[in-house]
Structure formats: structure tokens, C-alpha cells
Amino acid sequence: MSAAPASGPIFATGRVKANGLLCDGMHRLDLELPRPTAFAPGQFAMLNFGGRDRLIFGRPLSILAVEAGAVSFLYRVAGEGTSRLAAVAPGAELAYFGPLGNSLPPRDDGPPRLLLAGGVGLPPLLAWHHRHGREADLALFGARAPQQVPWTLLSERWAVSVDSAGQTPAGRAAFEGTVVALADKLLARRPERDWRLLACGPLPMLRAAARLAAARGWSCLVCVEERMGCGYGVCRGCVVPARAGDWLTACQDGPVLDAATIDWERFGASAPTPGGGS
Amino acid sequence: MSATPAWFALDVGAPWRLGSRVLPGRIWTASGCFGYGLDGHDIRHEQFGSPYAGLGCVVTKTITPQARAGNPQPRLCELPHGALNSIGLENVGLSSFLADKLPELAVRGVPFLVSLAGTQPDDFGAMAAALAAVAGELPNWHGVELNLSCPNVAKGGVDFGTDPRTVETCCAAARACLPARVVLAKLTPNVARIVPLAEAARRGGADGVTAINSLIGLEVDLRTGRPVLPRRSGGYTGPGVQPVALAKVDEIVRETGMPVVGVGGIAGADDALRFFALGAAAVQVGTAQLRDPFTAAMIARMLAPAGCRP
Ligand SMILES: Cc1cc2nc3c(=O)[nH]c(=O)nc-3n(C[C@H](O)[C@H](O)[C@H](O)COP(=O)(O)OP(=O)(O)OC[C@H]3O[C@@H](n4cnc5c(N)ncnc54)[C@H](O)[C@@H]3O)c2cc1C
Ligand SMILES: Cc1cc2nc3c(=O)[nH]c(=O)nc-3n(C[C@H](O)[C@H](O)[C@H](O)COP(=O)(O)O)c2cc1C
Ligand code: FES
């Protein structure tokens, strides 16, 4: 199953090194921390503003990378918190609490991996691919349009799908359709019968990935998202319905969960609603 | 000749007596906001070390006789000045708490009170007795806090905490099984007059009261016109409830003189001092402990004799 975190979490004040648009609808934040930190792909951090700007709850974002004393994130503006985050200038301070949660297991000699990433679900899989990816694996990224693809982050080993076609950078192509449809197409050309699926992205994509894996008898790990109050297991706010009947927490049991342990019928049954109050 | 008032100079890290116990400090964490006192031991902070450093007491998540699954999603709703929660008292249940959590609490040595809730007054006595039988020798177990903000099945689902006679019965049931531990009654603010409830708790033998539990609140999703939370309303907590908590604490202290543990919207040392200024014996940190697990430890540090008061 999932691997233990690379190191215990720290609560610290970070300084924004860079914060800007990477492509349409996707921002990148690099945050300098007072001391080095490690992370394992799939882990996340709770970010918050400082002083009087503090939000009642931190906002969970997956960790993309830790390089040169800075921890990096990719995010989309989803509401009040992330829109304020997008306006934060270099030099500003943010509260950092991480790394939290479990992680994607490191590489073993099992079957090749099929990575399905959608939108800002990219960080866990990009980080995993960077550390553990092999030639035999298939890494796929899906977005709505080519302008929403962070081409500079994706090596040639990543295949890209877009809902609607458009101009792509020189030398890069995008399949028109869902990332799951692209997976179907690429798998048809491969001799391997057995794959392990790793998926991270919007809920409909996770559902499709879980169905695909179940239909073919493959194991499937998904990175889930839920509203979080604490990120460290004490509030029981972030529950995901479990097949066994009760709940799994996205922040402690997850965010990486075995798709077979999730009750997909109950998961996300109540439509998401804005966290902001007014 | 110093003009510093006693509440301002109060050493929150000095041992103090509550009922028959001596507690190690006056800055606590609130029930439901720091788990069972077992999470977060591996979290570190440059300045404060462990989130447990200097804590006077951790009040556990409320335990019920049987495990409870809790409510469906979404369970949280952030608001500009607080949050609504609808966790639904999800907890592992008494026997699992005794078997799995207590031994670890014993090893960790965290000072703690166990928060208890039931569906009928007898449950409080039975749970207190079971706790005493298993945890009786634990030096860091100081007693119980009765969460009376839950429906009394025997009385048609009315909250225990709104009827003085029921409050008295619940406290007396726990007291009878715990002669040498702290019994606190946690009071709901969702009543017109809180003092009669505090007096009832005292008649039942409680050593003091905790005030306040969450306010009943509701948020509407304007995209659908429906409440955000599946059970419509939830518990409102955080900075927005602090004035309500202060008013309730003030009433109880002035009219009963009982030891009061103040809770509601505390996120910094200045917030804690407001409660101490009114005569609170100790304070608890709830919602703010979720966003920052070092909040209580930070307040304890700031209000220690060598700390920097705001
Ligand atoms: C483990 C984890 C990792 C995540 N990683 C990323 C990431 O790498 N990049 C990224 O852009 N986003 C990520 N998210 C989602 C991100 O946390 C939310 O988009 C963000 O919290 C929204 O905050 P807001 O204040 O902007 O929006 P709000 O105004 O609070 O809400 C806007 C919308 O976002 C939803 N939402 C609110 N809080 C959460 C939450 N905690 N989780 C999921 N949905 C939420 C609401 O239901 C609503 O539909 C992650 C979430 C989790 C749980
Ligand atoms: C997520 C959450 C869960 C809570 N669970 C409990 C609980 O199980 N038992 C209880 O007595 N109070 C519970 N409370 C109430 C708090 O202990 C506290 O009384 C209330 O939140 C007010 O304090 P605050 O404003 O500092 O949060 C909970 C509060 C929150 C936010
Ligand atoms: S976010 Fe609090 S338990 Fe997961």
C-alpha cells in the first residue's frame, strides 16, 4: 500500500519566492522555508496567510517539488482563498504546515504504471514520475484546452489530452478527448496486459479511472480531495465514504487511497458548495 | 505597588487545583479540536517544539457508549468569522477508546480529560464507571467533561444541556463513579439563561463548568437556495462566537462563583486574557487549533512568566 511520509511535518512561516501563472488557469507558487524539508509524492501542505489575513482554515495543496530550499505547488483559483493566494507577491509570508498525509508508494518491480493526471491533479504524479518513473510506464495529462497545459513542466514522456483541440507548442501534440480515452488508445498498442493505475484529478476523472481499473482487474490508487479543517486528522471533516461502511480521512488515511476501498456511490454525493460565507 | 492585575500576571503554566485534582496548567485544547490527544506528536515548530508543550489539559473528542459514524459530507463550512461543523459526534466508541487510545495516552503522558456523551442520563454514569475501572491508575487522566449538547433520547430528543434537572442528574451520575477526579459540565450557549444550568451542575456535584459549546448556525448556498450542511444547521465556532462566550462566562462567574473553563474563539494570548480577566479558571482552544496545532502551546508560552504578554 502507500508509503510512510518522508519526514514529520513542520509548521513554519515561508517566504514567497515566486508566484505566477504557468498556463491558463494554473498558477505555480514557490515558497522558501526556514529549514529544509523532505516530502513523498502525494503528500500535501496546508497553506494560510499570516496575521490578520489568516483564513479560518488552511488550504490544502499537493506538493509538486522541493528544490533549493523552496517547496512548490500548482494551483487553480477555485474561490476566495486561492484567488487571494494568486495575488500574493514575492517576499510575502505564508503559513506552511506540511508535509501531510500518506503518499504514493515508491517503485517496485511490479507491472508498469499508468499515470492519469487531470488539471491541478498533476503535482503528485509529476513528482512520482520524476522520482520513480520508468520507460515502460505511461504518463498522461488531461486538460480542457492546449492553453491549459503546463507544457514546460511535462517532458516528452508525457502524453497530453485536451477536451477541445487548439494550437500546441512546436513539436508537441495533444489527443482530442478525455485522458481516459487517450489511455484506452495507448494501451491498445502495448503488449502488457497488467498495469497499475495512479490517478489524480477531478472527481469524475477519478471515477472513470477506478472503473477502468476495476473492469480490467488492475489495482488503482487515487489521490482524493475533500474539504479540510485541519489536515492532520483531528477534526474528522475530510471524510471519504469507505466501501467497508464507515469513513476514510483524506488527510490521514489518504490523500492516496486504494480505489477499491472507496464507496464511489456515496463519494461526492452532495454537490460541492462554496466554502466562502458571503 | 505594581498596578498589574492578578489576571494579567496569572502564571498559566503553574499547577493549580480543580476539585480534587492538580492540573499542570490553564491553557487547554477543546473537545473535538485536537483528536484524542494522540495526533500531532510528530509535528515540529521552530519556536514551540511540540504542540503539546505547556498544555494544561487536552479534552478528548467526545466519546459515546457505542462508536458513531457521524454525518455525511460536507461536514465543514468556512465563514468569514468562524466555521460551521456537522461532524455528528463521529468517534471510536467507549470500548475502543479504552482498548486503543488509553494505553497510548498513558505512554504519551499528556494530561487529559475524557469528553463523554450519551443518549440517556444513565450513560454518563456507566461510562464514567468504565473509565474509572480501566484508567483509575493513570496519573495523567484528570477526569471527565460531560458534553451535554446532544439529544436525550429518553426525553424526545431535547438536548440534555437545556434542562437543569437533567444536567444535575448527568453530573450526579458521573460524580458518583468518580469521587476523586474532575467532573466538568460543558454547557450549551443555545439557551436564554445559562446560570440555572451551571447551578444545576454544581448541585449534581460538578467541580466546574466549561462554557461554551458551539452555537447553532446555518449557511445557505445561494446557488441552490439550500443549506450548505446536509443536516441544515451545524455548530458555529471560531472568532465570531467569542463575545457570546465571554458574556456567558461572565454571567456564570459573577452569579455562581464556580470555576469556569472558558472556550470560544480563542486564537491568541489576548483572547485568552479576556477570559482570565472575567475570572475564568482555565481556557480551551478549539477551532484555532485546527488551522495551527501550536496555537494552545503558543498561548501557554506567551502567558508564562517569562513570556511576552500582548
Ligand atoms: C489533499 C488535497 C490536495 C489538493 N491539492 C491541490 C493542488 O495541488 N492544487 C489545487 O489547485 N487544488 C488542490 N486541492 C484543492 C484545493 O484545496 C481547493 O481548491 C481550495 O481549498 C479551495 O479554496 P478556496 O478558498 O479558493 O475556495 P473556496 O471558496 O473555499 O471553495 C471553492 C470550491 O472549492 C471546494 N473546496 C473548498 N475547500 C476544498 C478542499 N479543501 N478540498 C477540495 N475542495 C475544496 C469547494 O467545495 C468549492 O467548490 C487539494 C485538496 C486536497 C484535499
Ligand atoms: C470540528 C469541531 C468538532 C467539535 N467537536 C466537539 C465534541 O466532540 N465535543 C464537544 O464537547 N465540543 C466539540 N466542539 C466544540 C468545541 O469544543 C468548542 O466548544 C467550540 O468550538 C467553541 O470554541 P472555539 O470557538 O475555540 O472553536 C467541536 C468544535 C469543532 C470546530
Ligand atoms: S482535515 Fe481534519 S481530519 Fe482531515
XYZ file of C-alpha atoms and ligand atoms in Angstrom:
676
model
C 0.000 0.000 0.000
C 1.044 3.561 0.491
C 4.428 4.565 1.795
C 5.191 6.366 5.016
C 5.918 10.088 4.830
C 9.497 11.032 4.148
C 9.705 13.142 7.290
C 7.467 14.542 10.011
C 5.501 17.697 9.291
C 6.653 21.140 10.299
C 4.685 24.297 10.950
C 6.654 27.260 9.708
C 6.497 30.672 8.118
C 7.520 30.526 4.478
C 8.520 33.375 2.197
C 7.116 33.551 -1.317
C 9.935 33.242 -3.830
C 7.788 33.198 -6.944
C 4.065 33.112 -7.621
C 2.594 33.382 -11.089
C 0.564 31.968 -13.905
C 2.137 28.915 -15.526
C -0.557 28.450 -18.124
C -4.235 29.289 -18.416
C -5.887 28.542 -15.084
C -2.777 27.123 -13.422
C -0.541 29.045 -11.047
C 2.775 27.986 -9.595
C 3.898 29.008 -6.124
C 7.447 28.584 -4.833
C 7.719 29.054 -1.099
C 11.038 29.308 0.743
C 11.084 27.556 4.090
C 13.362 28.374 7.018
C 14.734 24.863 7.001
C 14.955 22.025 4.532
C 12.038 19.657 4.276
C 11.504 16.364 2.532
C 8.289 15.053 1.024
C 6.974 11.986 -0.724
C 4.853 12.328 -3.884
C 1.160 12.583 -2.983
C 1.713 14.482 0.239
C 0.229 17.934 0.681
C 0.629 21.039 2.791
C -1.908 23.336 4.444
C -1.207 26.927 3.415
C -2.587 30.025 5.050
C -1.999 33.747 5.159
C -0.332 35.445 8.112
C -1.529 37.839 10.814
C -4.931 39.405 10.328
C -5.308 37.894 6.865
C -5.423 34.368 8.255
C -8.289 32.276 6.991
C -10.263 30.177 9.478
C -8.864 27.039 7.826
C -5.701 26.482 5.826
C -5.985 25.381 2.211
C -4.587 22.002 1.190
C -2.328 21.941 -1.866
C -0.302 18.977 -3.126
C 3.440 19.353 -3.063
C 4.977 19.433 -6.531
C 8.649 19.570 -5.619
C 11.169 20.641 -3.033
C 14.205 22.268 -4.609
C 16.820 24.655 -3.325
C 15.056 25.277 -0.025
C 11.732 26.063 -1.682
C 8.604 23.967 -1.832
C 6.491 24.292 -4.974
C 2.776 23.999 -5.657
C 0.462 24.190 -8.654
C -2.987 25.603 -8.050
C -6.087 26.848 -9.742
C -8.241 29.678 -8.473
C -11.269 27.907 -7.014
C -12.642 30.510 -4.624
C -11.779 33.154 -2.072
C -8.633 31.587 -0.640
C -6.946 30.646 -3.877
C -7.862 33.947 -5.519
C -6.172 35.755 -2.654
C -3.230 33.390 -2.979
C -2.897 34.309 -6.655
C -2.468 37.952 -5.648
C 0.391 37.294 -3.219
C 3.685 38.918 -4.281
C 7.224 37.576 -3.858
C 8.594 38.362 -0.409
C 5.229 37.901 1.310
C 4.935 35.429 4.169
C 2.620 32.432 4.248
C 1.989 29.868 6.965
C 3.161 26.436 5.818
C 2.114 23.189 7.503
C 3.430 20.051 5.863
C 4.183 17.582 4.507
C 0.918 15.902 5.486
C -0.898 12.717 4.583
C 0.308 9.487 3.091
C 1.978 9.151 -0.286
C 2.180 7.168 -3.469
C 4.248 4.029 -2.885
C 7.757 4.097 -4.333
C 8.636 1.963 -7.292
C 8.697 -1.828 -7.063
C 9.260 -4.432 -9.743
C 5.555 -4.951 -10.415
C 3.787 -4.185 -13.683
C 4.193 -0.839 -15.443
C 2.293 2.141 -14.114
C -0.388 4.070 -15.903
C -0.422 7.635 -14.595
C -3.568 9.691 -15.183
C -3.356 13.333 -14.139
C -6.034 15.953 -14.659
C -5.507 19.708 -14.286
C -4.111 20.680 -10.890
C -4.069 16.985 -10.011
C -0.687 16.960 -11.704
C 1.731 17.545 -8.756
C 1.575 14.117 -7.074
C 2.004 12.241 -10.334
C 4.614 14.559 -11.791
C 6.627 14.229 -8.589
C 6.217 10.449 -8.608
C 7.170 10.197 -12.270
C 10.208 12.345 -11.703
C 11.418 10.124 -8.871
C 10.266 6.672 -9.823
C 9.074 6.730 -13.454
C 10.419 4.170 -15.913
C 10.425 3.822 -19.666
C 7.680 1.202 -19.503
C 5.245 3.482 -17.675
C 2.617 5.568 -19.400
C 2.169 9.118 -18.121
C -0.906 11.001 -19.290
C -2.092 14.503 -18.565
C -5.533 15.838 -19.418
C -6.781 19.429 -19.665
C -9.669 21.275 -21.277
C -7.579 23.070 -23.899
C -3.937 23.291 -25.008
C -3.544 26.702 -23.292
C -4.286 24.938 -20.004
C -1.398 22.505 -20.361
C 1.804 23.386 -18.434
C 3.948 22.272 -21.359
C 7.197 23.416 -19.770
C 6.701 21.026 -16.849
C 5.828 17.997 -18.928
C 8.673 16.146 -20.580
C 8.179 14.432 -23.928
C 7.378 11.287 -21.990
C 4.021 12.744 -21.031
C 1.146 12.248 -23.453
C -1.448 15.015 -23.364
C -5.178 15.025 -23.970
C -7.452 18.053 -24.356
C -11.230 18.285 -24.482
C -11.115 20.735 -27.374
C -8.264 20.928 -29.890
C -6.199 24.047 -30.498
C -2.684 25.260 -31.125
C 0.056 23.278 -29.364
C 3.704 24.303 -28.960
C 6.096 23.267 -31.727
C 6.876 19.587 -31.551
C 4.060 18.790 -29.097
C 0.740 17.214 -29.868
C -2.456 16.686 -27.942
C -5.055 13.975 -28.312
C -8.617 15.282 -28.514
C -10.770 13.577 -25.904
C -10.626 12.628 -22.261
C -7.485 11.384 -20.614
C -9.197 8.023 -20.067
C -9.970 7.773 -23.795
C -6.320 8.530 -24.501
C -5.332 5.786 -22.078
C -7.564 3.322 -23.934
C -5.959 4.239 -27.217
C -2.375 3.953 -25.971
C -2.985 0.734 -24.043
C -4.315 -0.930 -27.207
C -0.843 -0.543 -28.718
C 1.012 -2.009 -25.771
C 1.782 -5.651 -25.260
C 1.490 -5.581 -21.448
C -1.734 -6.939 -20.035
C -1.215 -5.897 -16.472
C -0.968 -2.293 -15.293
C -1.205 -0.385 -12.082
C -3.142 2.812 -12.206
C -2.276 6.014 -10.362
C -4.806 8.797 -10.796
C -5.122 12.346 -9.531
C -7.550 14.958 -10.764
C -11.208 15.973 -10.650
C -13.699 13.529 -9.168
C -15.289 12.461 -12.498
C -11.821 11.550 -13.751
C -11.070 9.543 -10.618
C -14.351 7.693 -11.044
C -13.507 6.885 -14.653
C -10.033 5.711 -13.642
C -11.445 3.488 -10.901
C -13.952 1.995 -13.358
C -11.252 1.366 -15.937
C -9.057 -0.391 -13.385
C -11.930 -2.421 -11.938
C -13.045 -3.551 -15.399
C -9.575 -4.870 -16.180
C -8.732 -6.210 -12.764
C -5.893 -3.743 -12.137
C -5.090 -2.086 -8.863
C -5.737 1.642 -8.773
C -4.569 4.334 -6.391
C -6.311 7.683 -6.444
C -5.417 10.998 -4.762
C -8.665 12.307 -3.296
C -9.714 15.831 -2.382
C -12.092 16.792 0.373
C -12.706 19.963 2.319
C -10.248 20.079 5.153
C -10.314 21.782 8.512
C -7.029 20.637 9.967
C -5.060 18.389 7.602
C -3.679 16.314 10.481
C -6.535 14.058 11.483
C -8.184 15.818 14.405
C -11.377 17.395 13.039
C -12.904 14.488 11.067
C -14.035 16.993 8.484
C -12.398 15.430 5.428
C -14.083 12.054 5.335
C -14.417 9.914 2.225
C -17.027 7.131 2.288
C -15.432 3.716 2.618
C -16.649 0.517 0.976
C -16.416 -1.135 4.378
C -19.216 1.135 5.559
C -17.670 3.938 7.551
C -15.197 6.596 6.526
C -11.637 7.149 5.487
C -9.995 10.505 6.126
C -8.499 12.263 3.133
C -5.801 13.808 5.322
C -4.606 10.779 7.313
C -5.736 7.594 5.584
C -5.187 9.498 2.314
C -4.933 11.511 0.213
C -3.695 8.404 -1.616
C -6.401 5.750 -1.358
C -6.900 2.385 -2.995
C -9.859 2.919 -5.331
C -11.296 -0.414 -4.240
C -11.695 0.820 -0.658
C -13.854 3.830 -1.636
C -17.628 3.730 -1.818
C -17.899 5.571 -5.140
C -21.661 5.843 -4.965
C -21.590 7.859 -1.771
C -18.392 9.765 -2.600
C -19.213 13.362 -3.593
C -22.943 12.623 -3.477
C -23.711 16.041 -2.024
C -22.749 18.635 -4.594
C -19.768 20.757 -3.583
C -20.674 24.155 -2.275
C -18.563 27.263 -1.864
C -16.518 27.462 1.301
C -16.862 31.254 1.418
C -19.683 32.552 3.548
C -20.970 35.624 1.844
C 2.814 48.552 44.436
C 2.547 47.154 40.939
C -0.672 48.031 39.148
C -0.617 44.781 37.182
C -3.908 42.997 37.843
C -3.772 39.393 39.021
C -5.421 38.033 35.882
C -2.779 39.667 33.709
C 0.073 38.246 35.741
C -1.523 34.807 36.111
C 1.056 32.069 35.537
C -0.879 29.790 33.207
C 1.817 27.117 33.455
C 1.709 26.776 37.231
C -0.045 23.713 38.704
C -3.467 24.591 40.107
C -6.220 22.791 41.899
C -9.567 21.963 40.328
C -11.806 19.885 42.587
C -9.635 17.113 43.955
C -7.010 17.236 41.204
C -3.968 19.334 40.498
C -3.759 20.254 36.819
C -0.481 21.253 35.214
C -1.718 24.411 33.511
C -4.589 26.600 32.432
C -4.290 26.548 28.650
C -6.174 23.541 27.307
C -7.417 22.265 23.988
C -11.171 21.930 23.377
C -13.038 18.720 22.707
C -13.212 17.725 19.058
C -10.401 20.036 18.044
C -7.303 18.030 18.990
C -8.452 14.450 18.480
C -7.732 12.076 21.327
C -4.511 13.849 22.243
C -2.546 11.441 20.088
C -2.291 13.196 16.742
C 0.428 15.652 16.009
C 3.131 14.335 18.320
C 5.496 14.281 15.340
C 4.744 17.853 14.229
C 7.500 20.349 14.925
C 7.705 24.110 15.122
C 10.899 26.151 15.217
C 9.866 28.070 18.324
C 7.405 25.899 20.191
C 8.830 22.412 19.743
C 5.879 20.095 20.254
C 2.206 21.135 20.001
C 1.762 19.562 23.444
C 4.403 21.725 25.140
C 2.975 23.554 28.122
C -0.615 22.331 27.706
C -2.619 22.156 30.905
C -5.001 19.565 29.545
C -6.301 18.016 26.346
C -10.030 17.342 26.324
C -10.580 14.365 24.057
C -13.017 14.158 21.192
C -16.390 13.294 22.724
C -16.773 9.543 23.312
C -20.170 7.841 23.218
C -21.092 4.381 24.579
C -21.026 2.945 21.060
C -18.941 4.055 18.093
C -20.656 6.622 15.886
C -20.152 7.004 12.146
C -21.003 10.686 12.103
C -22.659 12.762 9.406
C -22.309 12.756 5.614
C -20.242 15.296 3.714
C -19.830 18.208 3.687
C -19.083 18.446 7.376
C -17.399 21.823 7.407
C -18.299 25.217 6.095
C -15.916 28.110 6.479
C -17.455 31.507 7.140
C -15.838 34.947 7.310
C -15.628 34.922 11.117
C -15.852 31.284 12.052
C -16.931 27.910 10.810
C -19.915 25.621 10.876
C -19.322 21.966 11.582
C -21.551 18.959 11.355
C -19.240 16.144 12.340
C -22.069 14.289 14.041
C -20.060 13.166 17.067
C -18.122 10.657 14.996
C -15.979 8.723 17.474
C -14.496 5.305 18.115
C -16.852 4.437 20.987
C -16.005 3.760 24.622
C -14.599 0.244 24.420
C -12.312 1.027 21.522
C -11.205 4.219 23.307
C -10.336 2.202 26.407
C -8.571 -0.519 24.447
C -6.677 1.512 21.846
C -6.400 5.146 22.866
C -5.917 4.982 26.639
C -2.735 2.884 26.555
C -1.189 5.350 24.134
C -2.301 8.315 26.235
C -0.646 6.604 29.190
C 2.625 6.325 27.301
C 2.468 9.879 25.954
C 1.771 11.288 29.395
C -0.448 14.054 28.002
C -2.716 15.441 30.750
C -6.262 14.784 29.611
C -9.954 14.822 30.394
C -12.288 12.480 28.566
C -15.302 14.127 26.990
C -18.398 11.967 27.363
C -21.810 11.997 25.737
C -24.717 9.591 25.822
C -28.275 9.232 24.728
C -29.722 8.970 28.242
C -28.548 10.250 31.655
C -27.555 6.745 32.834
C -24.965 6.569 30.070
C -22.841 9.201 31.826
C -22.580 7.123 34.993
C -21.896 3.901 33.135
C -19.195 5.475 31.011
C -17.559 7.191 33.974
C -17.533 3.884 35.855
C -15.958 2.035 32.916
C -13.310 4.728 32.612
C -12.530 4.642 36.324
C -12.138 0.868 36.201
C -9.591 0.988 33.385
C -7.881 4.372 33.767
C -8.095 4.717 37.549
C -4.330 4.372 37.993
C -3.316 6.778 35.235
C -1.731 9.894 36.747
C -2.322 11.978 33.598
C -6.040 11.201 33.468
C -7.711 14.021 35.362
C -11.390 13.328 34.828
C -14.300 13.931 32.502
C -16.058 16.724 30.712
C -19.723 15.980 30.081
C -20.822 17.069 26.632
C -24.451 17.863 27.341
C -25.149 19.327 23.905
C -26.605 16.184 22.452
C -30.126 14.832 22.174
C -31.625 12.965 25.123
C -33.422 10.068 23.509
C -35.422 9.411 26.674
C -36.838 12.944 26.544
C -37.871 13.071 22.920
C -34.545 14.263 21.640
C -34.284 17.533 23.600
C -30.656 18.390 24.414
C -29.587 17.237 27.886
C -27.922 20.530 28.355
C -31.041 22.678 28.139
C -32.854 21.227 31.159
C -31.373 21.956 34.610
C -32.757 18.785 36.196
C -31.200 16.607 33.518
C -27.891 18.439 33.845
C -27.948 17.745 37.571
C -28.783 14.059 37.035
C -25.984 13.575 34.493
C -23.415 15.297 36.722
C -24.516 13.320 39.769
C -24.246 10.060 37.823
C -20.666 10.811 36.771
C -19.717 12.201 40.193
C -20.855 9.053 41.975
C -18.429 6.959 39.911
C -15.552 9.449 40.033
C -15.125 10.643 43.615
C -11.515 11.683 43.092
C -11.467 13.036 39.536
C -12.604 16.241 37.927
C -16.170 16.376 36.640
C -16.915 19.339 34.382
C -20.241 20.040 32.728
C -19.874 21.570 29.279
C -22.741 23.958 28.784
C -24.569 24.903 25.625
C -24.999 28.589 24.826
C -28.231 27.847 22.974
C -30.444 28.794 25.939
C -31.894 32.039 27.252
C -30.300 31.702 30.696
C -27.153 29.719 31.287
C -26.768 30.318 35.031
C -29.504 27.848 36.101
C -27.631 25.164 34.153
C -24.362 25.957 35.901
C -26.136 25.864 39.270
C -27.667 22.517 38.363
C -24.216 21.190 37.500
C -22.978 22.295 40.914
C -25.901 20.612 42.657
C -25.003 17.440 40.751
C -21.502 17.634 42.180
C -19.598 19.035 39.194
C -16.321 20.770 40.040
C -16.979 23.457 37.464
C -18.360 24.150 34.038
C -16.950 24.596 30.575
C -18.553 27.364 28.545
C -19.367 27.421 25.719
C -20.143 24.629 23.300
C -20.910 25.645 19.718
C -23.810 27.914 18.774
C -26.426 26.584 16.391
C -25.856 28.135 12.978
C -26.758 27.687 9.339
C -25.348 28.790 5.981
C -27.296 28.884 2.721
C -25.742 28.035 -0.635
C -27.074 30.761 -2.897
C -26.545 28.636 -5.989
C -29.128 26.160 -4.766
C -31.028 28.074 -2.103
C -30.405 25.179 0.256
C -28.410 24.879 3.460
C -24.761 24.003 2.852
C -24.734 21.303 5.524
C -26.734 18.125 4.960
C -28.356 18.380 8.398
C -29.229 22.004 7.630
C -27.727 23.563 10.742
C -24.416 22.881 12.431
C -22.220 24.098 15.258
C -20.924 27.636 14.811
C -17.484 28.226 16.341
C -14.408 30.412 15.984
C -13.678 34.130 16.463
C -17.284 35.167 15.792
C -18.571 33.346 18.888
C -16.094 34.895 21.299
C -18.324 37.764 22.501
C -21.087 35.240 23.212
C -18.682 33.013 25.137
C -17.361 35.973 27.133
C -20.873 37.048 28.092
C -21.787 33.523 29.240
C -18.574 33.096 31.211
C -19.117 36.479 32.824
C -22.659 35.588 33.886
C -21.627 32.255 35.368
C -18.596 33.614 37.217
C -20.466 36.561 38.676
C -23.621 34.747 39.631
C -22.216 31.431 40.855
C -18.531 31.922 41.608
C -17.918 28.441 40.206
C -14.710 27.525 38.412
C -15.351 28.178 34.715
C -13.269 26.903 31.822
C -13.772 29.457 29.053
C -13.884 28.470 25.399
C -14.947 30.278 22.265
C -12.903 31.957 19.566
C -9.559 31.841 21.355
C -6.707 32.066 18.856
C -4.125 34.175 20.669
C -2.883 35.260 24.087
C -5.051 38.385 24.052
C -8.165 36.267 23.547
C -7.222 34.035 26.475
C -6.577 37.075 28.677
C -10.118 38.363 28.071
C -11.462 35.187 29.655
C -8.989 35.333 32.544
C -9.920 38.979 33.129
C -13.502 37.858 33.682
C -12.394 35.245 36.185
C -12.139 32.099 34.065
C -10.065 29.421 35.790
C -8.716 27.991 32.547
C -9.345 28.323 28.818
C -9.625 25.990 25.863
C -8.590 26.479 22.257
C -10.965 24.943 19.700
C -11.269 25.959 16.062
C -7.917 27.769 16.019
C -6.178 24.533 16.985
C -7.284 23.047 13.660
C -5.570 25.619 11.490
C -2.482 25.734 13.682
C -1.793 22.852 16.092
C 0.624 25.102 18.002
C -1.997 27.691 18.941
C -2.509 26.459 22.513
C 1.216 25.833 23.024
C 1.961 29.328 21.726
C -0.559 30.913 24.109
C 0.850 28.885 27.006
C 4.322 30.106 26.129
C 3.281 33.740 25.756
C 1.436 33.774 29.068
C 4.195 32.032 31.022
C 6.056 34.316 33.468
C 8.985 34.685 31.078
C 6.754 35.044 28.029
C 5.857 38.224 26.214
C 2.315 39.234 27.036
C 0.435 41.110 24.347
C -5.122 16.735 -0.362
C -5.560 17.847 -1.262
C -4.685 18.300 -2.227
C -5.056 19.340 -3.068
N -4.151 19.756 -3.988
C -4.456 20.780 -4.793
C -3.482 21.267 -5.732
O -2.352 20.774 -5.811
N -3.843 22.306 -6.498
C -5.089 22.890 -6.414
O -5.345 23.841 -7.140
N -6.015 22.447 -5.548
C -5.738 21.416 -4.726
N -6.678 20.984 -3.818
C -7.982 21.673 -3.747
C -7.831 22.984 -3.005
O -7.521 22.712 -1.667
C -9.130 23.802 -3.076
O -9.338 24.200 -4.399
C -9.033 25.029 -2.201
O -9.018 24.660 -0.854
C -10.180 25.952 -2.458
O -10.067 27.035 -1.575
P -10.697 28.456 -1.918
O -10.688 29.258 -0.699
O -10.053 29.067 -3.092
O -12.145 28.081 -2.383
P -13.457 28.015 -1.521
O -14.162 29.302 -1.718
O -13.203 27.531 -0.161
O -14.165 26.858 -2.304
C -14.264 26.857 -3.722
C -14.558 25.445 -4.190
O -13.536 24.543 -3.779
C -14.074 23.481 -2.994
N -13.200 23.250 -1.871
C -13.062 24.064 -0.813
N -12.166 23.546 0.021
C -11.749 22.400 -0.534
C -10.828 21.421 -0.143
N -10.166 21.515 0.979
N -10.646 20.370 -0.937
C -11.330 20.256 -2.068
N -12.200 21.157 -2.498
C -12.407 22.205 -1.736
C -15.394 23.929 -2.546
O -16.241 22.857 -2.346
C -15.811 24.839 -3.658
O -16.403 24.110 -4.699
C -6.336 19.950 -2.954
C -7.216 19.498 -1.990
C -6.851 18.466 -1.150
C -7.785 17.989 -0.110
C -14.725 20.440 14.281
C -15.245 20.611 15.678
C -15.605 19.495 16.427
C -16.086 19.631 17.729
N -16.409 18.520 18.434
C -16.806 18.643 19.720
C -17.058 17.481 20.513
O -16.919 16.343 20.054
N -17.480 17.656 21.788
C -17.619 18.901 22.354
O -17.969 18.997 23.525
N -17.368 20.014 21.641
C -16.970 19.901 20.329
N -16.693 21.048 19.608
C -16.878 22.361 20.233
C -15.579 22.910 20.811
O -15.053 22.065 21.799
C -15.759 24.310 21.383
O -16.657 24.273 22.456
C -16.295 25.288 20.358
O -15.698 25.019 19.116
C -16.056 26.749 20.727
O -14.672 27.026 20.787
P -13.821 27.659 19.560
O -14.554 28.889 19.117
O -12.471 27.920 20.106
O -13.822 26.643 18.498
C -16.224 20.927 18.296
C -15.845 22.045 17.544
C -15.362 21.911 16.254
C -14.949 23.126 15.487
S -8.897 17.632 7.681
Fe -9.270 17.382 9.798
S -9.399 15.233 9.946
Fe -8.818 15.503 7.893
